[in-house]
XYZ file of C-alpha atoms in Angstrom:
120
model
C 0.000 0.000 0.000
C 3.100 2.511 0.799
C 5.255 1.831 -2.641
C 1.361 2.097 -4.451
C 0.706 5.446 -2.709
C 4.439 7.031 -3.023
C 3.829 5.674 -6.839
C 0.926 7.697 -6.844
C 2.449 10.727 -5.686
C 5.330 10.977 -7.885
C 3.420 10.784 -10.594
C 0.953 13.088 -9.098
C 4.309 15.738 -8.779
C 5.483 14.797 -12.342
C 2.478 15.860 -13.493
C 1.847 19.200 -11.905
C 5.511 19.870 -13.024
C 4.264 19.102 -16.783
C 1.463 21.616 -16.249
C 3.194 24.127 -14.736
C 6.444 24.184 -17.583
C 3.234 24.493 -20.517
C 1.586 27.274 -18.516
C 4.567 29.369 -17.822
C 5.310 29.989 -21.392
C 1.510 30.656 -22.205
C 1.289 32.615 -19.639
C 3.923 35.191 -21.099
C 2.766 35.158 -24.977
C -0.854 35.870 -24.008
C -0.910 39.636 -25.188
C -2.799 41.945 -23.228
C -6.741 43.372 -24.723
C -7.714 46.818 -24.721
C -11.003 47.496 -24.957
C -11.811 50.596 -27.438
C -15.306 52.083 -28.206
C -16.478 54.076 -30.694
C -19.450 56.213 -29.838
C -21.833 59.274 -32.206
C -20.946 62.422 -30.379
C -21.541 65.623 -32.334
C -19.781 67.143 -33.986
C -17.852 64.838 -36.563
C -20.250 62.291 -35.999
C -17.855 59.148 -34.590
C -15.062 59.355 -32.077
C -13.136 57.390 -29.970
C -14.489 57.953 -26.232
C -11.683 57.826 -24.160
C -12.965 58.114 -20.133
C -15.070 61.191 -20.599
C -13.094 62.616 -23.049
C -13.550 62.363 -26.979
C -10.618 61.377 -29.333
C -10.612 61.377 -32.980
C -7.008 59.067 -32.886
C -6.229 56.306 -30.067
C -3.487 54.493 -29.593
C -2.971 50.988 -27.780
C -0.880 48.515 -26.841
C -1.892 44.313 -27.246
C -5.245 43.965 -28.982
C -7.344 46.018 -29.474
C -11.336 44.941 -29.341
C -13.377 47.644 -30.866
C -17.232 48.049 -30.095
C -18.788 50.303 -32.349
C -22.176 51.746 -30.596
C -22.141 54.917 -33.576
C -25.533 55.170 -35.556
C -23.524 53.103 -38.690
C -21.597 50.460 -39.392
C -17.475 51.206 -39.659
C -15.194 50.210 -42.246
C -11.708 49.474 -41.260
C -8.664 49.352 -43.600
C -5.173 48.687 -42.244
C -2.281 47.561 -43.187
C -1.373 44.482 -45.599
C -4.920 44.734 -47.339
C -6.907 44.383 -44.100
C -10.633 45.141 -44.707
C -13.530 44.701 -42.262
C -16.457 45.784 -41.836
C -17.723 46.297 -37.972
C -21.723 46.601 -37.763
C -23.655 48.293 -34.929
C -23.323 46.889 -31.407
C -20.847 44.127 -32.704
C -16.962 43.603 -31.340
C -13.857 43.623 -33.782
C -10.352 42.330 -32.666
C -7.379 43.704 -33.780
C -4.486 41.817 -32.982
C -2.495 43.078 -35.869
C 0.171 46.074 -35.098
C -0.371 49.049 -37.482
C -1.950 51.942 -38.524
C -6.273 51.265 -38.738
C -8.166 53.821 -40.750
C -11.652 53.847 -40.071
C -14.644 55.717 -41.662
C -18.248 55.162 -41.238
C -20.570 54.037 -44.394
C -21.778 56.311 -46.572
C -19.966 58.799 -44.822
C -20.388 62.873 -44.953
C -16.852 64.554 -46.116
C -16.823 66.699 -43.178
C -17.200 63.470 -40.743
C -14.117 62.562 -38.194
C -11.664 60.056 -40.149
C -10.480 57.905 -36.815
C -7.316 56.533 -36.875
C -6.272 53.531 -34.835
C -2.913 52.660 -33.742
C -2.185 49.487 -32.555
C 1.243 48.128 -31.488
C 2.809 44.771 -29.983
């Protein structure tokens, strides 16, 4: 019963070792998100609400998870082709790093153009 139960528990220690060495490294990749919202707020139409303030440009670091609670949807283009469109109440994550320029559709000249920064 003594050599199945100290059995037992080195295995029980190897294991937890396993897990541990797996999580460590996880734990230092996983990047870091940053929520980001864009709201209507007159005038320009869209910004970038940032505490109480408003922001036509924003700039994070890790990913960035846009909500867009504007009157329209938003069209994002960024770099290496990136194209998305983010509807009304919905959640985008950028996980990219660059430069995001984002417009709402069918939008007025004289609206904001936001730009979104994003870096590693």
């Amino acid at each position: 019963m003594k050599r199945i139960l100290s059995i037992f528990l080195v295995l029980a220690a190897a294991a937890a070792l396993a897990v541990s060495a797996t999580a460590a490294p996880a734990a230092k990749q996983a990047k870091k998100q940053v929520p980001v919202t864009i709201v209507m707020h007159d005038p320009g139409c869209h910004w970038f609400a940032a505490g109480t303030k408003f922001a036509k440009s924003q700039s994070v670091r890790g990913i960035a998870v846009v909500l867009n609670v504007d009157e329209a949807a938003m069209i994002f283009k960024g770099p290496h082709g990136f194209h998305a469109l983010l509807p009304v109440g919905k959640t985008l994550r950028v996980t990219k790093a660059g430069v995001y320029h984002i417009t709402m559709v069918k939008q007025a000249p004289d609206d904001n153009h936001l730009v979104l920064r994003v870096s590693a």
